[in-house]
PDB file of C-alpha atoms and ligand atoms in Angstrom:
ATOM      1  CA  MET H   1     138.013 102.827 186.768  1.00 59.00           C
ATOM      2  CA  ILE H   2     138.194 105.023 189.882  1.00 71.00           C
ATOM      3  CA  PRO H   3     134.809 106.488 190.844  1.00 83.00           C
ATOM      4  CA  LEU H   4     134.724 110.207 190.034  1.00 91.00           C
ATOM      5  CA  GLU H   5     134.236 111.456 193.562  1.00 93.00           C
ATOM      6  CA  THR H   6     137.115 109.274 194.817  1.00 95.00           C
ATOM      7  CA  ALA H   7     139.451 110.870 192.288  1.00 97.00           C
ATOM      8  CA  PHE H   8     138.158 114.379 193.130  1.00 98.00           C
ATOM      9  CA  GLU H   9     138.561 113.736 196.845  1.00 98.00           C
ATOM     10  CA  ALA H  10     142.101 112.368 196.371  1.00 98.00           C
ATOM     11  CA  LEU H  11     143.079 115.445 194.359  1.00 98.00           C
ATOM     12  CA  ILE H  12     141.670 117.843 196.942  1.00 98.00           C
ATOM     13  CA  THR H  13     143.138 115.950 199.914  1.00 98.00           C
ATOM     14  CA  SER H  14     146.650 115.955 198.461  1.00 98.00           C
ATOM     15  CA  PHE H  15     146.224 119.647 197.562  1.00 98.00           C
ATOM     16  CA  VAL H  16     145.241 120.500 201.146  1.00 97.00           C
ATOM     17  CA  GLU H  17     148.130 118.464 202.578  1.00 97.00           C
ATOM     18  CA  ASN H  18     150.925 119.441 200.171  1.00 96.00           C
ATOM     19  CA  SER H  19     149.747 122.639 198.390  1.00 97.00           C
ATOM     20  CA  VAL H  20     149.992 120.582 195.200  1.00 98.00           C
ATOM     21  CA  GLY H  21     147.249 118.076 194.461  1.00 98.00           C
ATOM     22  CA  GLN H  22     148.257 115.043 192.414  1.00 98.00           C
ATOM     23  CA  VAL H  23     146.263 112.035 191.251  1.00 97.00           C
ATOM     24  CA  ASP H  24     147.263 109.357 188.746  1.00 97.00           C
ATOM     25  CA  HIS H  25     144.584 108.091 186.316  1.00 95.00           C
ATOM     26  CA  PHE H  26     142.461 111.186 186.847  1.00 97.00           C
ATOM     27  CA  LEU H  27     141.694 110.854 183.131  1.00 97.00           C
ATOM     28  CA  ASN H  28     140.949 107.253 182.254  1.00 95.00           C
ATOM     29  CA  ASP H  29     143.071 105.545 179.574  1.00 96.00           C
ATOM     30  CA  ASP H  30     140.361 105.726 176.952  1.00 97.00           C
ATOM     31  CA  LEU H  31     139.704 109.475 177.337  1.00 97.00           C
ATOM     32  CA  SER H  32     143.410 110.180 177.611  1.00 97.00           C
ATOM     33  CA  ARG H  33     144.070 108.320 174.335  1.00 98.00           C
ATOM     34  CA  HIS H  34     141.285 110.084 172.448  1.00 98.00           C
ATOM     35  CA  LEU H  35     142.389 113.520 173.659  1.00 98.00           C
ATOM     36  CA  ARG H  36     145.989 112.686 172.731  1.00 98.00           C
ATOM     37  CA  GLU H  37     144.899 111.629 169.232  1.00 98.00           C
ATOM     38  CA  GLN H  38     142.943 114.864 168.842  1.00 98.00           C
ATOM     39  CA  LEU H  39     145.959 116.863 170.022  1.00 98.00           C
ATOM     40  CA  MET H  40     148.297 115.084 167.592  1.00 98.00           C
ATOM     41  CA  LEU H  41     145.839 115.727 164.757  1.00 98.00           C
ATOM     42  CA  LEU H  42     145.689 119.457 165.611  1.00 97.00           C
ATOM     43  CA  PHE H  43     149.480 119.543 165.673  1.00 97.00           C
ATOM     44  CA  ARG H  44     149.825 117.751 162.316  1.00 97.00           C
ATOM     45  CA  GLU H  45     147.253 120.070 160.758  1.00 97.00           C
ATOM     46  CA  LYS H  46     149.231 123.064 162.069  1.00 96.00           C
ATOM     47  CA  GLN H  47     146.273 124.392 164.033  1.00 96.00           C
ATOM     48  CA  MET H  48     148.251 124.910 167.211  1.00 95.00           C
ATOM     49  CA  LYS H  49     149.658 128.367 167.885  1.00 93.00           C
ATOM     50  CA  VAL H  50     152.804 129.604 169.568  1.00 89.00           C
ATOM     51  CA  ALA H  51     151.870 130.267 173.171  1.00 81.00           C
ATOM     52  CA  GLY H  52     152.135 133.797 174.539  1.00 75.00           C
ATOM     53  CA  VAL H  53     153.375 135.236 177.801  1.00 74.00           C
ATOM     54  CA  GLY H  54     151.103 137.645 179.733  1.00 72.00           C
ATOM     55  CA  ASN H  55     147.618 138.614 178.572  1.00 70.00           C
ATOM     56  CA  ASN H  56     145.684 141.150 176.478  1.00 67.00           C
ATOM     57  CA  ALA H  57     147.727 144.302 175.862  1.00 63.00           C
ATOM     58  CA  LYS H  58     150.766 142.816 177.530  1.00 67.00           C
ATOM     59  CA  LEU H  59     150.674 139.577 175.539  1.00 69.00           C
ATOM     60  CA  HIS H  60     153.930 138.906 173.794  1.00 72.00           C
ATOM     61  CA  TYR H  61     155.677 135.925 172.318  1.00 66.00           C
ATOM     62  CA  ASP H  62     158.961 135.023 173.870  1.00 72.00           C
ATOM     63  CA  GLN H  63     160.567 131.802 172.711  1.00 74.00           C
ATOM     64  CA  LEU H  64     163.215 132.188 175.376  1.00 78.00           C
ATOM     65  CA  VAL H  65     160.511 131.841 178.050  1.00 86.00           C
ATOM     66  CA  ARG H  66     158.334 129.109 176.576  1.00 91.00           C
ATOM     67  CA  SER H  67     158.390 127.068 173.400  1.00 89.00           C
ATOM     68  CA  ASP H  68     155.178 125.045 173.510  1.00 93.00           C
ATOM     69  CA  VAL H  69     152.237 125.454 171.101  1.00 95.00           C
ATOM     70  CA  ILE H  70     148.631 125.563 172.290  1.00 96.00           C
ATOM     71  CA  TYR H  71     145.009 125.235 171.169  1.00 97.00           C
ATOM     72  CA  TRP H  72     142.022 126.274 173.314  1.00 97.00           C
ATOM     73  CA  LEU H  73     139.313 123.660 173.911  1.00 98.00           C
ATOM     74  CA  ASP H  74     135.741 124.765 173.374  1.00 97.00           C
ATOM     75  CA  ARG H  75     132.332 123.105 173.536  1.00 97.00           C
ATOM     76  CA  THR H  76     131.448 124.727 170.203  1.00 97.00           C
ATOM     77  CA  HIS H  77     133.952 122.413 168.480  1.00 95.00           C
ATOM     78  CA  ASN H  78     131.438 119.609 169.100  1.00 96.00           C
ATOM     79  CA  ASN H  79     134.276 117.193 169.597  1.00 97.00           C
ATOM     80  CA  PRO H  80     132.843 114.302 171.638  1.00 97.00           C
ATOM     81  CA  TYR H  81     136.002 113.808 173.710  1.00 97.00           C
ATOM     82  CA  GLU H  82     136.482 117.498 174.446  1.00 97.00           C
ATOM     83  CA  ASN H  83     132.869 117.495 175.618  1.00 98.00           C
ATOM     84  CA  ILE H  84     133.447 114.471 177.877  1.00 98.00           C
ATOM     85  CA  PHE H  85     136.449 116.355 179.243  1.00 98.00           C
ATOM     86  CA  PHE H  86     134.302 119.461 179.904  1.00 98.00           C
ATOM     87  CA  ASP H  87     131.637 117.288 181.603  1.00 98.00           C
ATOM     88  CA  LEU H  88     134.384 115.990 183.891  1.00 98.00           C
ATOM     89  CA  MET H  89     135.570 119.539 184.660  1.00 98.00           C
ATOM     90  CA  ASP H  90     131.981 120.658 185.347  1.00 98.00           C
ATOM     91  CA  ALA H  91     131.596 117.785 187.813  1.00 98.00           C
ATOM     92  CA  PHE H  92     134.933 118.639 189.461  1.00 98.00           C
ATOM     93  CA  VAL H  93     134.109 122.350 189.807  1.00 98.00           C
ATOM     94  CA  GLU H  94     130.701 121.494 191.257  1.00 98.00           C
ATOM     95  CA  TYR H  95     132.355 119.117 193.769  1.00 98.00           C
ATOM     96  CA  LEU H  96     135.103 121.601 194.659  1.00 98.00           C
ATOM     97  CA  ASN H  97     132.669 124.474 195.187  1.00 98.00           C
ATOM     98  CA  ARG H  98     130.290 122.290 197.222  1.00 97.00           C
ATOM     99  CA  THR H  99     132.930 120.751 199.491  1.00 96.00           C
ATOM    100  CA  CYS H 100     135.442 123.630 199.793  1.00 96.00           C
ATOM    101  CA  TYR H 101     133.365 126.793 199.149  1.00 97.00           C
ATOM    102  CA  THR H 102     135.843 127.881 196.489  1.00 97.00           C
ATOM    103  CA  GLY H 103     133.404 129.982 194.448  1.00 97.00           C
ATOM    104  CA  VAL H 104     134.823 129.028 191.057  1.00 98.00           C
ATOM    105  CA  THR H 105     132.661 130.592 188.331  1.00 98.00           C
ATOM    106  CA  SER H 106     134.358 129.609 185.075  1.00 97.00           C
ATOM    107  CA  TYR H 107     137.350 127.903 183.545  1.00 98.00           C
ATOM    108  CA  GLU H 108     139.577 127.832 180.463  1.00 97.00           C
ATOM    109  CA  PHE H 109     141.625 124.929 179.106  1.00 98.00           C
ATOM    110  CA  HIS H 110     144.082 124.502 176.265  1.00 98.00           C
ATOM    111  CA  TYR H 111     145.948 121.603 174.745  1.00 98.00           C
ATOM    112  CA  ALA H 112     149.715 122.055 174.938  1.00 98.00           C
ATOM    113  CA  TYR H 113     152.271 120.372 172.725  1.00 98.00           C
ATOM    114  CA  TYR H 114     155.919 120.598 173.708  1.00 97.00           C
ATOM    115  CA  ASP H 115     157.891 119.366 170.737  1.00 96.00           C
ATOM    116  CA  GLN H 116     161.199 117.718 171.508  1.00 96.00           C
ATOM    117  CA  GLY H 117     163.553 120.373 172.964  1.00 96.00           C
ATOM    118  CA  SER H 118     160.830 122.629 174.418  1.00 95.00           C
ATOM    119  CA  PHE H 119     160.482 124.142 177.890  1.00 95.00           C
ATOM    120  CA  TYR H 120     158.629 126.760 179.919  1.00 95.00           C
ATOM    121  CA  LYS H 121     160.869 128.790 182.231  1.00 95.00           C
ATOM    122  CA  ARG H 122     159.996 129.508 185.868  1.00 95.00           C
ATOM    123  CA  HIS H 123     156.792 131.563 186.139  1.00 94.00           C
ATOM    124  CA  LEU H 124     153.582 132.250 188.055  1.00 94.00           C
ATOM    125  CA  ASP H 125     150.249 131.555 186.308  1.00 93.00           C
ATOM    126  CA  ARG H 126     148.349 134.586 187.560  1.00 87.00           C
ATOM    127  CA  PHE H 127     148.651 137.782 185.522  1.00 78.00           C
ATOM    128  CA  ARG H 128     149.555 141.003 187.297  1.00 73.00           C
ATOM    129  CA  ASP H 129     146.545 142.866 185.880  1.00 73.00           C
ATOM    130  CA  ASN H 130     143.944 140.086 186.009  1.00 81.00           C
ATOM    131  CA  LYS H 131     143.502 138.160 189.218  1.00 86.00           C
ATOM    132  CA  SER H 132     140.712 135.846 188.086  1.00 93.00           C
ATOM    133  CA  ARG H 133     142.843 132.702 187.785  1.00 94.00           C
ATOM    134  CA  ALA H 134     142.382 130.894 191.102  1.00 96.00           C
ATOM    135  CA  PHE H 135     143.607 127.346 190.463  1.00 97.00           C
ATOM    136  CA  SER H 136     145.919 125.813 187.877  1.00 98.00           C
ATOM    137  CA  MET H 137     145.142 122.340 186.634  1.00 98.00           C
ATOM    138  CA  ILE H 138     147.321 120.232 184.348  1.00 98.00           C
ATOM    139  CA  MET H 139     146.463 116.831 182.912  1.00 98.00           C
ATOM    140  CA  TYR H 140     149.086 114.870 181.012  1.00 98.00           C
ATOM    141  CA  LEU H 141     148.347 112.873 177.880  1.00 98.00           C
ATOM    142  CA  ASN H 142     151.677 111.110 177.360  1.00 98.00           C
ATOM    143  CA  GLU H 143     151.512 107.472 176.500  1.00 94.00           C
ATOM    144  CA  ASP H 144     154.720 106.169 177.953  1.00 92.00           C
ATOM    145  CA  TRP H 145     156.997 108.601 179.801  1.00 96.00           C
ATOM    146  CA  GLN H 146     160.413 107.365 180.955  1.00 95.00           C
ATOM    147  CA  ALA H 147     162.796 108.847 183.524  1.00 91.00           C
ATOM    148  CA  GLY H 148     165.251 109.968 180.809  1.00 96.00           C
ATOM    149  CA  ASP H 149     162.635 111.794 178.730  1.00 98.00           C
ATOM    150  CA  GLY H 150     162.981 115.051 180.725  1.00 98.00           C
ATOM    151  CA  GLY H 151     160.005 117.427 180.652  1.00 98.00           C
ATOM    152  CA  GLU H 152     159.360 117.285 184.388  1.00 98.00           C
ATOM    153  CA  LEU H 153     157.208 119.941 185.982  1.00 98.00           C
ATOM    154  CA  VAL H 154     159.213 121.540 188.801  1.00 98.00           C
ATOM    155  CA  ILE H 155     157.229 123.350 191.490  1.00 98.00           C
ATOM    156  CA  TYR H 156     159.123 125.738 193.768  1.00 98.00           C
ATOM    157  CA  HIS H 157     158.003 125.574 197.369  1.00 97.00           C
ATOM    158  CA  GLU H 158     159.562 127.889 199.970  1.00 96.00           C
ATOM    159  CA  ASP H 159     162.099 125.322 201.107  1.00 96.00           C
ATOM    160  CA  HIS H 160     162.278 122.747 198.345  1.00 97.00           C
ATOM    161  CA  ALA H 161     161.610 122.049 194.694  1.00 98.00           C
ATOM    162  CA  GLN H 162     159.184 119.301 193.775  1.00 98.00           C
ATOM    163  CA  ARG H 163     159.616 117.379 190.502  1.00 98.00           C
ATOM    164  CA  ILE H 164     156.629 115.808 188.824  1.00 98.00           C
ATOM    165  CA  SER H 165     156.899 113.437 185.879  1.00 98.00           C
ATOM    166  CA  PRO H 166     154.260 114.099 183.149  1.00 98.00           C
ATOM    167  CA  LEU H 167     152.687 110.636 183.222  1.00 97.00           C
ATOM    168  CA  GLY H 168     149.605 110.117 181.062  1.00 97.00           C
ATOM    169  CA  GLY H 169     146.307 110.489 182.954  1.00 97.00           C
ATOM    170  CA  LYS H 170     147.920 112.303 185.890  1.00 98.00           C
ATOM    171  CA  CYS H 171     146.345 115.527 187.154  1.00 98.00           C
ATOM    172  CA  VAL H 172     148.214 118.261 189.043  1.00 98.00           C
ATOM    173  CA  PHE H 173     146.323 121.012 190.867  1.00 98.00           C
ATOM    174  CA  PHE H 174     147.584 124.100 192.721  1.00 98.00           C
ATOM    175  CA  LYS H 175     146.768 127.753 193.475  1.00 97.00           C
ATOM    176  CA  SER H 176     147.670 129.998 190.555  1.00 96.00           C
ATOM    177  CA  ASP H 177     148.942 132.948 192.590  1.00 94.00           C
ATOM    178  CA  GLU H 178     151.251 131.096 194.982  1.00 93.00           C
ATOM    179  CA  LEU H 179     153.577 128.608 193.416  1.00 96.00           C
ATOM    180  CA  GLU H 180     156.199 129.387 190.813  1.00 97.00           C
ATOM    181  CA  HIS H 181     156.946 126.471 188.532  1.00 98.00           C
ATOM    182  CA  GLU H 182     158.709 125.524 185.312  1.00 98.00           C
ATOM    183  CA  VAL H 183     158.745 122.806 182.682  1.00 98.00           C
ATOM    184  CA  LEU H 184     162.180 121.287 182.072  1.00 98.00           C
ATOM    185  CA  LEU H 185     163.520 120.577 178.604  1.00 97.00           C
ATOM    186  CA  ASN H 186     161.893 117.495 177.093  1.00 97.00           C
ATOM    187  CA  HIS H 187     163.601 114.952 174.854  1.00 97.00           C
ATOM    188  CA  LYS H 188     160.486 113.680 173.154  1.00 96.00           C
ATOM    189  CA  PRO H 189     157.079 115.259 172.409  1.00 97.00           C
ATOM    190  CA  ARG H 190     155.174 116.113 175.591  1.00 98.00           C
ATOM    191  CA  MET H 191     151.399 116.551 175.576  1.00 98.00           C
ATOM    192  CA  SER H 192     148.925 117.922 178.088  1.00 98.00           C
ATOM    193  CA  ILE H 193     145.757 119.839 178.738  1.00 98.00           C
ATOM    194  CA  THR H 194     146.405 122.829 180.962  1.00 98.00           C
ATOM    195  CA  GLY H 195     143.848 125.191 182.361  1.00 97.00           C
ATOM    196  CA  TRP H 196     142.631 127.478 185.066  1.00 97.00           C
ATOM    197  CA  LEU H 197     139.597 127.608 187.309  1.00 98.00           C
ATOM    198  CA  ARG H 198     138.525 131.218 187.594  1.00 97.00           C
ATOM    199  CA  ARG H 199     136.709 133.395 190.043  1.00 95.00           C
ATOM    200  CA  ASN H 200     135.257 136.580 188.610  1.00 87.00           C
TER     201      ASN H 200
HETATM  202  C1  LIG N   1     151.586 126.289 182.056  1.00 83.39           C
HETATM  203  C2  LIG N   1     152.410 125.309 182.804  1.00 83.39           C
HETATM  204  C3  LIG N   1     153.023 123.017 183.299  1.00 83.39           C
HETATM  205  C4  LIG N   1     153.116 121.664 182.670  1.00 83.39           C
HETATM  206  O1  LIG N   1     151.101 125.956 180.961  1.00 83.39           O
HETATM  207  O2  LIG N   1     151.391 127.416 182.565  1.00 83.39           O
HETATM  208  O3  LIG N   1     153.035 125.719 183.750  1.00 83.39           O
HETATM  209  O4  LIG N   1     153.548 120.736 183.374  1.00 83.39           O
HETATM  210  N1  LIG N   1     152.400 123.993 182.471  1.00 83.39           N
HETATM  211  O5  LIG N   1     152.781 121.518 181.509  1.00 83.39           O
HETATM  212 MN1  LIG N   2     152.243 127.577 184.477  1.00 83.39          MN
END
């Protein structure tokens, strides 16, 4: 297992160098498997909800923009693996704030399930009327993702598009107000935890 601070440092270094941080095995196999099992259970029990576009008053549901379903993680669920995940995020935020003076004050994370044939069209993660989302963070929970399975994350830089395969355990990290991105059509179920580090 990679020591925590090594993984944090690798994520931050690649973020500084490429505007998009990426680390494989950010979640270890055991945690990744337990979170995936929890996500599949929530999906089977129909607890996941159609994801919206925008926030608060402007929230609407547009299946032409995105077709995933989501479920917000919360410590009050007392799920041991969600809590291990939150402990990891607490440690990361503490490390990020200490080493980069980022001033992150809170976060929010949801599970996302993209059933076969889903997508999320090109968008920016920060809302027009609420600027608190500072960083976007995505962690994939897929067991075995092949080149032909689709579902790549495409990030649009000024002069090129970067494609990222949603490999289990991988973490992707970027500024929420800068980089437009999309999720391409997937040919088999695609699972992740996606969230935002916020500054109030
Ligand atoms: C999002 C998003 C990317 C991904 O949920 O806002 O862009 O790869 N997700 O799942
Ligand atoms: Mn997004």
